Coordinates of C-alpha atoms and ligand atoms in Angstrom, one line a residue:
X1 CA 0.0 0.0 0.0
X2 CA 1.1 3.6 -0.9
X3 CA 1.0 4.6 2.4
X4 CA 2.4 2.3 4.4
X5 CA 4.8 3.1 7.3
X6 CA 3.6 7.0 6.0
X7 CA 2.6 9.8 8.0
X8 CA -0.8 12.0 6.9
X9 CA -2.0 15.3 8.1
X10 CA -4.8 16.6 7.5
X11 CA -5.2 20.1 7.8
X12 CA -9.0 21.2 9.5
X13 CA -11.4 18.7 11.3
X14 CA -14.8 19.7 9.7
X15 CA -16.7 17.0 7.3
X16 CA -14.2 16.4 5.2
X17 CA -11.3 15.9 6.7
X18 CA -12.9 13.8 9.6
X19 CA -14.8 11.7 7.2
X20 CA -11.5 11.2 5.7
X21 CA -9.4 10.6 8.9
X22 CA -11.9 8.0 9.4
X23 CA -11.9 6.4 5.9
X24 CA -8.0 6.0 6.2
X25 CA -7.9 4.7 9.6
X26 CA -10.0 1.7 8.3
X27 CA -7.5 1.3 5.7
X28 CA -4.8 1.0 8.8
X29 CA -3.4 4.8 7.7
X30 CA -1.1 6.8 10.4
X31 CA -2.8 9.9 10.2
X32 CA -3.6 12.7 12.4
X33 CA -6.1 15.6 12.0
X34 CA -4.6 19.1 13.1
X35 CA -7.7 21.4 14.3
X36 CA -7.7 25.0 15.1
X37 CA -11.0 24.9 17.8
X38 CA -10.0 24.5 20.9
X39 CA -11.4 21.0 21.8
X40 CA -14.2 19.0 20.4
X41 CA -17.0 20.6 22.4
X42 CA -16.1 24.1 20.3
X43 CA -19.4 25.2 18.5
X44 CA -19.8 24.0 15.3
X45 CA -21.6 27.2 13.3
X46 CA -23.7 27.1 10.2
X47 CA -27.3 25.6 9.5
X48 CA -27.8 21.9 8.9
X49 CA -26.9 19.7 6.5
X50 CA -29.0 17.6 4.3
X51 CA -26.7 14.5 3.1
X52 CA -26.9 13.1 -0.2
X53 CA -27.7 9.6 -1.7
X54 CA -24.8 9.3 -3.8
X55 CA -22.3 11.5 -2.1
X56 CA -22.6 12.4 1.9
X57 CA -24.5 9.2 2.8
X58 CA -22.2 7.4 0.0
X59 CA -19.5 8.3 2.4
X60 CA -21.1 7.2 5.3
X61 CA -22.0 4.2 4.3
X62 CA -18.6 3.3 3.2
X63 CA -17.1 4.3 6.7
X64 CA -19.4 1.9 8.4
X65 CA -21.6 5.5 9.8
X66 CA -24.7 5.1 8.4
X67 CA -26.4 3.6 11.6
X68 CA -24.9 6.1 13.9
X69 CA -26.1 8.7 11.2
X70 CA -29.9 7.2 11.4
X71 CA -29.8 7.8 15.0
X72 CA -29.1 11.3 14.8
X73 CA -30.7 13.1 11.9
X74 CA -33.4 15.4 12.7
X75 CA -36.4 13.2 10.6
X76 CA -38.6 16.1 8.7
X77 CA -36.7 18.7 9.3
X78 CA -36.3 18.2 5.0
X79 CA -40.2 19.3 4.9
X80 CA -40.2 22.8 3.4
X81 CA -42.4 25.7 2.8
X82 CA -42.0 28.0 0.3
X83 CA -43.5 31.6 0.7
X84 CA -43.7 35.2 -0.9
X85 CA -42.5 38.3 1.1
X86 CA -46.1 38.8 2.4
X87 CA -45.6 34.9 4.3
X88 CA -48.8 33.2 2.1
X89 CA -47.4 29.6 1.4
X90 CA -47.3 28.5 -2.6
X91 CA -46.3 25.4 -2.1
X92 CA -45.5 22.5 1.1
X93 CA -44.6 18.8 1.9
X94 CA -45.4 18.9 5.5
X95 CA -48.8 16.6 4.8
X96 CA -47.6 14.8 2.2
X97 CA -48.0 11.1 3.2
X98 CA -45.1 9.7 0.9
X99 CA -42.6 9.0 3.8
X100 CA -39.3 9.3 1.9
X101 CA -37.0 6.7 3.4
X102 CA -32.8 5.6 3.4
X103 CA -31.7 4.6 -0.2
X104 CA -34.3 6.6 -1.6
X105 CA -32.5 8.8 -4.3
X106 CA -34.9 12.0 -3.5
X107 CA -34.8 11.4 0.3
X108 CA -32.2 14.3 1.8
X109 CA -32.1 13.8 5.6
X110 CA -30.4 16.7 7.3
X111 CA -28.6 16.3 10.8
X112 CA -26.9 19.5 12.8
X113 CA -23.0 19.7 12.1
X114 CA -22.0 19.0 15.6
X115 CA -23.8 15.6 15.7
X116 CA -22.3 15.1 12.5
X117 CA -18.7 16.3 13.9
X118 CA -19.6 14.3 16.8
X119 CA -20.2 11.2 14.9
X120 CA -17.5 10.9 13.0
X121 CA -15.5 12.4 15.8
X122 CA -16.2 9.2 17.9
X123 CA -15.3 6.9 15.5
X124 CA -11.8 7.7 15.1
X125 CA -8.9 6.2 17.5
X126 CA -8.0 8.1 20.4
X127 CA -5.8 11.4 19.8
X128 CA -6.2 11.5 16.1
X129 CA -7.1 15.0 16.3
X130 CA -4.9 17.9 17.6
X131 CA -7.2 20.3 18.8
X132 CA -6.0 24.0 19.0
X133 CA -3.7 23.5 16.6
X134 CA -3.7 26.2 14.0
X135 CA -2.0 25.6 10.9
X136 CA 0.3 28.5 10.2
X137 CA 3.0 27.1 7.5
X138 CA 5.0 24.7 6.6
X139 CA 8.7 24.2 4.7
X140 CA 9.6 21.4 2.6
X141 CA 11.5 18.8 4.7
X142 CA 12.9 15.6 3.2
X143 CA 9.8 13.9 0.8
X144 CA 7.8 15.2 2.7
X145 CA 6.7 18.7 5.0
X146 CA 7.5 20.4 8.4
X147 CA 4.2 22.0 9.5
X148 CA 3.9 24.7 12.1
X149 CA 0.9 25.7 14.1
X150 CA 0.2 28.6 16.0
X151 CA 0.7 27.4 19.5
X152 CA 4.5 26.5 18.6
X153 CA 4.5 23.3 17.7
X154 CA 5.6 21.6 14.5
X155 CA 5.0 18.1 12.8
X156 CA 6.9 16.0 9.7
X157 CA 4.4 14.5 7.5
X158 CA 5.1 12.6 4.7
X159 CA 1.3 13.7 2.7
X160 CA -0.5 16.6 4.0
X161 CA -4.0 16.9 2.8
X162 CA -5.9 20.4 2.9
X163 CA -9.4 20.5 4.5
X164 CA -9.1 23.8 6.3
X165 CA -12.0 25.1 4.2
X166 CA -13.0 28.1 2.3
X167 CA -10.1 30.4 3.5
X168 CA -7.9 27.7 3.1
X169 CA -3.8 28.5 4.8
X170 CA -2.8 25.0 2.5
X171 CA -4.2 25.8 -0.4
X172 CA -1.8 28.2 -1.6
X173 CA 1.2 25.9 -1.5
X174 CA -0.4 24.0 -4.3
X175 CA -1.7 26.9 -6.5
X176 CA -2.4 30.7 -6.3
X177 CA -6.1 30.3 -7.8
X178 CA -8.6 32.4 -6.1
X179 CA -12.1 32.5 -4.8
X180 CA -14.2 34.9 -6.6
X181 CA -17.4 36.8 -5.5
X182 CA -20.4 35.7 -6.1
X183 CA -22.5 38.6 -6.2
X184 CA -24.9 37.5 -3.2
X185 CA -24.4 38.2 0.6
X186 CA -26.3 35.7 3.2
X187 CA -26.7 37.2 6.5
X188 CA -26.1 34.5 9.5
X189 CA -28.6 34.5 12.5
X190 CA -29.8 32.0 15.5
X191 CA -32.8 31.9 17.6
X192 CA -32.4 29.8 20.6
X193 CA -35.6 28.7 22.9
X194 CA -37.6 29.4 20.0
X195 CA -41.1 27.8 20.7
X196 CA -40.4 31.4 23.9
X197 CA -39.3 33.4 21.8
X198 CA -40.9 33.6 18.4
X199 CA -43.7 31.2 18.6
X200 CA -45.4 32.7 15.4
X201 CA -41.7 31.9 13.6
X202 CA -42.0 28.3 15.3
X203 CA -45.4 27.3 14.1
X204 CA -44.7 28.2 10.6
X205 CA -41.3 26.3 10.4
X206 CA -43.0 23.3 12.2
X207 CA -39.7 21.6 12.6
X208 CA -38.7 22.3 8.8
X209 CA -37.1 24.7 6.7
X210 CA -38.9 27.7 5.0
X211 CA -37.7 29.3 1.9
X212 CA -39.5 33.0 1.1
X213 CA -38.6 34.7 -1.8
X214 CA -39.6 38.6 -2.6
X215 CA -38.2 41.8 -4.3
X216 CA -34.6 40.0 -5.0
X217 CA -34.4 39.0 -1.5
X218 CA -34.3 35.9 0.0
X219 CA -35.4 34.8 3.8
X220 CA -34.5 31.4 4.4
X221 CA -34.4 29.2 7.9
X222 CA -34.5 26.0 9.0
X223 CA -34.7 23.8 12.1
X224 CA -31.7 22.9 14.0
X225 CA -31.5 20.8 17.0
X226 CA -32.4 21.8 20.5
X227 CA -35.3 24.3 20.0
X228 CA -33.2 26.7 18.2
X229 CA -33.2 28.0 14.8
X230 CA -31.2 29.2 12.3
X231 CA -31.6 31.5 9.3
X232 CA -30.5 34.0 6.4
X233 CA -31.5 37.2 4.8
X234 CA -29.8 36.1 1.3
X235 CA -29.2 39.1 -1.3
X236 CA -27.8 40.9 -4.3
X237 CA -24.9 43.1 -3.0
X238 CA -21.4 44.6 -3.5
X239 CA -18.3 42.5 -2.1
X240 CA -17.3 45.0 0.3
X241 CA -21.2 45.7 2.1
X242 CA -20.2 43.1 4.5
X243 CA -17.1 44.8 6.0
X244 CA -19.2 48.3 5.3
X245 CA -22.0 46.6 7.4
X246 CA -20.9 44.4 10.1
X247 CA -20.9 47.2 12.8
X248 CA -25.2 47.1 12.5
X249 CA -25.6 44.0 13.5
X250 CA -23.7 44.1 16.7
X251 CA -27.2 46.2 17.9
X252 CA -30.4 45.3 18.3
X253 CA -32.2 48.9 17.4
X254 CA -29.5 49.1 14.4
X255 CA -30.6 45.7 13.4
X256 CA -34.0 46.1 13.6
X257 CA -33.8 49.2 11.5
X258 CA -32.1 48.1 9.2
X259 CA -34.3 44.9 8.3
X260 CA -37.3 47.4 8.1
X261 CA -35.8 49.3 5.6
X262 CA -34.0 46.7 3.6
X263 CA -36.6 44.5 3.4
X264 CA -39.4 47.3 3.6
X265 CA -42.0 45.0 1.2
X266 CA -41.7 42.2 3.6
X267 CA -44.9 41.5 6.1
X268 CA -44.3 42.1 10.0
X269 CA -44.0 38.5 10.9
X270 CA -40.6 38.4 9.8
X271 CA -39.3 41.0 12.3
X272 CA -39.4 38.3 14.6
X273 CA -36.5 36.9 13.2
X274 CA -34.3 40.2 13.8
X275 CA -36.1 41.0 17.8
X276 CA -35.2 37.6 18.8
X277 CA -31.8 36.8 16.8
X278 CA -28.6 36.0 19.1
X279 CA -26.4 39.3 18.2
X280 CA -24.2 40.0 16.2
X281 CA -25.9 38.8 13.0
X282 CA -23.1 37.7 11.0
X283 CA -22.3 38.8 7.2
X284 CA -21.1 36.4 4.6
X285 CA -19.8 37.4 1.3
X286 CA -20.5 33.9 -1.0
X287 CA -17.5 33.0 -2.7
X288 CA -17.1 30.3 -5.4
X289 CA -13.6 28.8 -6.7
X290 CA -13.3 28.9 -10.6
X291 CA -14.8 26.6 -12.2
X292 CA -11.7 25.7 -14.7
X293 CA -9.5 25.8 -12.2
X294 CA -6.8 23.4 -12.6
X295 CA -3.0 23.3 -10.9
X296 CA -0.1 20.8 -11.4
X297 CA -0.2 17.4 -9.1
X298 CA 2.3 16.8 -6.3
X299 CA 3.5 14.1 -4.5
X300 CA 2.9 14.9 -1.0
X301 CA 0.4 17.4 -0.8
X302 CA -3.5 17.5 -2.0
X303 CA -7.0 19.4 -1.1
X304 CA -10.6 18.1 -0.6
X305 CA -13.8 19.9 0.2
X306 CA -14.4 23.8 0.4
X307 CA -10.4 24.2 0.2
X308 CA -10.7 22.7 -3.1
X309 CA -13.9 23.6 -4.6
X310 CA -15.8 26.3 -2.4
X311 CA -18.8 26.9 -3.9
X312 CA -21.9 29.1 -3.1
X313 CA -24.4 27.1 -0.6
X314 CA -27.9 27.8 -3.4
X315 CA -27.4 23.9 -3.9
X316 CA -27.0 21.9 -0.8
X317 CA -24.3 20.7 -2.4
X318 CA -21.2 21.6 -0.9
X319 CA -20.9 19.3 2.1
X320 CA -21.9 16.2 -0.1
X321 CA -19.1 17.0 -2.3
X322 CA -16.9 17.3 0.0
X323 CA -17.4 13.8 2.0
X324 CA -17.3 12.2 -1.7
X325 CA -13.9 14.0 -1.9
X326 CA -13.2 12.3 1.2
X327 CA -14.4 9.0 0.1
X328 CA -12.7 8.9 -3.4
X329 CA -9.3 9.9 -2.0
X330 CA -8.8 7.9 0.1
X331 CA -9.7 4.8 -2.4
X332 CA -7.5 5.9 -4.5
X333 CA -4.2 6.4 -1.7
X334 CA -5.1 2.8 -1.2
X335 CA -5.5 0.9 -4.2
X336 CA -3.4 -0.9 -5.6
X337 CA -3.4 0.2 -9.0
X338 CA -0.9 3.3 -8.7
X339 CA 3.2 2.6 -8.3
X340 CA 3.5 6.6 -6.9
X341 CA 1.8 8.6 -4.5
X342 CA 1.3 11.5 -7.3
X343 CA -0.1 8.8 -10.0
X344 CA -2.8 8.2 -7.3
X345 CA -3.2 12.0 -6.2
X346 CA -3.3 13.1 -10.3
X347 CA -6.0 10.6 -10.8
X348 CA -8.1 11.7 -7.6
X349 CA -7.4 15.7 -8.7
X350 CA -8.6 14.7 -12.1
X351 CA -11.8 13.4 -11.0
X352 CA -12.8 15.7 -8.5
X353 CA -12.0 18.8 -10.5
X354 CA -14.9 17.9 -13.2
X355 CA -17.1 16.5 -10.4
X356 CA -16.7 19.9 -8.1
X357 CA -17.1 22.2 -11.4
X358 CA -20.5 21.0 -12.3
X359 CA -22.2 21.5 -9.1
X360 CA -20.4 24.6 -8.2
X361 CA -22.7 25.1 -12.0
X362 CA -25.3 24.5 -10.8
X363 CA -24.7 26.4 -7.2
X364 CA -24.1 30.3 -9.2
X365 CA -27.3 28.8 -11.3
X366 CA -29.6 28.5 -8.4
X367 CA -28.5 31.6 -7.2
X368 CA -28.9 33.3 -10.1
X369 CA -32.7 31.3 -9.8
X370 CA -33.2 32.6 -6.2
X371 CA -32.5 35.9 -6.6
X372 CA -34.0 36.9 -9.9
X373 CA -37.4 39.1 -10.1
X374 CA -39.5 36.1 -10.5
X375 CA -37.6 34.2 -7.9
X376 CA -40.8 32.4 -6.5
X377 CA -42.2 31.5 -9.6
X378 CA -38.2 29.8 -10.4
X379 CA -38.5 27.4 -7.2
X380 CA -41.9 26.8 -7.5
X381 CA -40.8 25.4 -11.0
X382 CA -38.1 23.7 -9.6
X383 CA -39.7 22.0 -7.1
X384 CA -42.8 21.3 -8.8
X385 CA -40.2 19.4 -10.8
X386 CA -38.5 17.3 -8.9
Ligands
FAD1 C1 -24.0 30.4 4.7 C2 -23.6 29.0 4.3 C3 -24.6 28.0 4.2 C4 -24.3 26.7 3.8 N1 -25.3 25.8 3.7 C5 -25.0 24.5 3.2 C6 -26.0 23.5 3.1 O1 -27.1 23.7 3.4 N2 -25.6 22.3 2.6 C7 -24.3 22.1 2.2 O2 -24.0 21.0 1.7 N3 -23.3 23.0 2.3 C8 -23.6 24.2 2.8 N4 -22.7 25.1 3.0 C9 -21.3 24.7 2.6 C10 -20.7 23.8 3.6 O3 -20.7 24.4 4.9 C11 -19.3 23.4 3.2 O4 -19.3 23.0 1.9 C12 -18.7 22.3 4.1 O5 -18.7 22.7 5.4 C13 -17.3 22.0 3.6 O6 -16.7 21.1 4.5 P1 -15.1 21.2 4.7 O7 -14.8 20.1 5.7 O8 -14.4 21.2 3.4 O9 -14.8 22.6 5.3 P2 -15.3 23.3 6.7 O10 -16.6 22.7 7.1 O11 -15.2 24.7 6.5 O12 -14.2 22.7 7.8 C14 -12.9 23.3 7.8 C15 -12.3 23.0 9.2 O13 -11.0 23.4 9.1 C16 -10.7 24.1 10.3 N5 -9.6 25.1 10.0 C17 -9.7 26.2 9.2 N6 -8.5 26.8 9.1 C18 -7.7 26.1 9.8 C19 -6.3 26.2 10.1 N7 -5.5 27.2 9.6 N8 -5.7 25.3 10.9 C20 -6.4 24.2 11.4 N9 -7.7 24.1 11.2 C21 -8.4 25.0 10.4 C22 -12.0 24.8 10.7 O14 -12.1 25.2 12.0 C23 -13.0 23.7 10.3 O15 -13.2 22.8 11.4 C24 -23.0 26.4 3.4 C25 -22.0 27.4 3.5 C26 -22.3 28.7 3.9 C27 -21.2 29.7 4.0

């Protein structure tokens, strides 16, 4: 095997480079994770996840997850209601009586990303992850790489795989390809104790996710564990209205203002979501990698997931292609079929590239889709569709 008596870091414990620690270790792999949270009960941020048939639960499956996954999904937090501005619902799946089920190609069960982090977390050996170890740089050293974290310490790995995510420190030790903007900003909120707080908002999402679409704008919330909520105001806007922004949402009156004028067409119900919001809101400028980006193989060094392929969220896509990343990399570092390390990195680089372009597609299309004039009409289409 490629990697035997071989040392592997992976840089960033988030879905893809835990699914992938875990993947590895069933292939008997030395590898560690290096993590820059400070232990394992650090918050993971961000809305739920709905996993994939042929991707995220692929990945799963193949690392022996998918009973520990069944256990901790949120069942029918999928159902979804999609409204105008004015919160009339066009169209729901809350009564259907179809029950999707596991192995059904349409069923997309979502789970919150700490039991996710928290599954896959426990399956690995004890100590594979370094928490509070930011990855800072790292120097060629032998075949292989010196890595150094912020707290001071280093490690020599023979193959260091990038998983440190959108803003990736890795990344540019393999290629100088940038992230470009997408055009749309998502502002981040939570709701906690929400059936308290903002019953009205509860009784509409009963338990699922809401998508309203009015005027170009977008709100759209879901359910995530623990009587809490989370949601985005999705938009149109410049690159730099984020940074020119940020200091509103850190108060409440400034918030509140803000959302009445901004999204002035939109009924009162919706305020709800910015009186009862955990401050600060937060901004977030969606990027997307190129989608022809290519970069020459090396031996000892590769990417998966957002580090790779970042991509903007209008799909549900991202997180599924990063666990497949996850899944077809490390089949590949342990087939047989490849006499060198780069033969078997190439041919993973080479398949992924295609495979990440065409839903990062499809990702700026559904944006495009979610924020056009007739943005409701779009995803009724759409879902009427599928
Ligand atoms: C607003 C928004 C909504 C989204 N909604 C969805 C959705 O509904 N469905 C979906 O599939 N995807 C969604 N995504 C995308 C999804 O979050 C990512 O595609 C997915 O998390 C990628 O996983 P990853 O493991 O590659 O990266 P990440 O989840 O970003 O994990 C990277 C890890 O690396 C760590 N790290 C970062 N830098 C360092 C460093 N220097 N040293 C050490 N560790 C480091 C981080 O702490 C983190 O744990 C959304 C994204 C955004 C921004």
């Amino acid at each position: 095997m490629l990697l035997k008596n071989k040392k592997v870091a992976i840089i960033g414990g988030g879905p893809a480079g835990l699914t992938l620690a875990r993947l590895l270790q069933l292939h008997a792999v030395d590898v560690q994770v290096f993590e820059r949270d400070l232990n394992q009960d650090a918050r993971v941020q961000g809305s739920p996840l709905d996993l994939h048939e042929d991707s995220g639960l692929k990945a799963l499956q193949h690392a022996g997850l998918i009973e520990q996954f069944k256990q901790h999904f949120m069942p029918k937090a999928d159902r979804k209601k999609i409204m105008n501005a004015q919160a009339e619902v066009f169209l729901s799946d809350h009564d259907d009586l179809l029950e999707r089920k596991f192995g059904d190609p349409d069923f997309r069960p979502e789970i919150d990303r700490g039991a996710l982090r928290k599954i896959l977390l426990d399956s690995l050996l004890p100590d594979t992850v370094q928490w509070n170890h930011q990855f800072i740089s790292m120097q060629k050293q032998a075949n292989g790489w010196r890595l150094h974290f912020k707290n001071n310490t280093t490690f020599y790995a023979d193959l260091v795989i990038a998983a440190d995510g959108a803003n990736s420190k890795v990344r540019p030790y393999l290629t100088d390809i940038r992230a470009f903007y997408s055009g749309i900003t998502m502002l981040e909120g939570y709701i906690s104790n929400i059936k308290q707080t903002a019953p009205q908002i509860d009784q509409l999402l009963n338990g699922g996710k809401i998508m309203a679409f009015g005027h170009q704008k977008n709100l759209l919330m879901g359910q995530k564990a623990d009587d809490e909520i989370g949601f985005y105001a999705s938009f149109k806007a410049e690159e730099s209205w984020s940074t020119a922004h940020q200091a509103i949402f850190l108060d409440r009156i400034k918030t509140k203002q803000w959302f009445k004028c901004f999204y002035s067409e939109w009924d009162a119900i919706w305020d709800n979501l910015f009186e009862h919001a955990s401050l600060p809101l937060i901004p977030r400028p969606i990027y997307c990698m190129p989608l022809d980006q290519t970069w020459r193989t090396q031996a000892n060094l590769t990417l998966i997931g957002d580090a790779a392929h970042l991509m903007p969220p209008f799909a549900g896509e991202g997180v599924n292609v990063a666990m497949l990343d996850a899944l077809n990399l490390s089949e590949y570092l342990s087939s047989d079929h490849f006499s060198t390390l780069q033969q078997a990195i190439g041919s993973y680089e080479q398949e992924m590239r295609p495979r990440a372009a065409k839903m990062a597609e499809y990702s700026l299309a559904n944006g495009e889709r979610m924020h056009a004039i007739n943005a409701l009409q779009n995803m009724l289409n759409f879902f009427q569709s599928h």
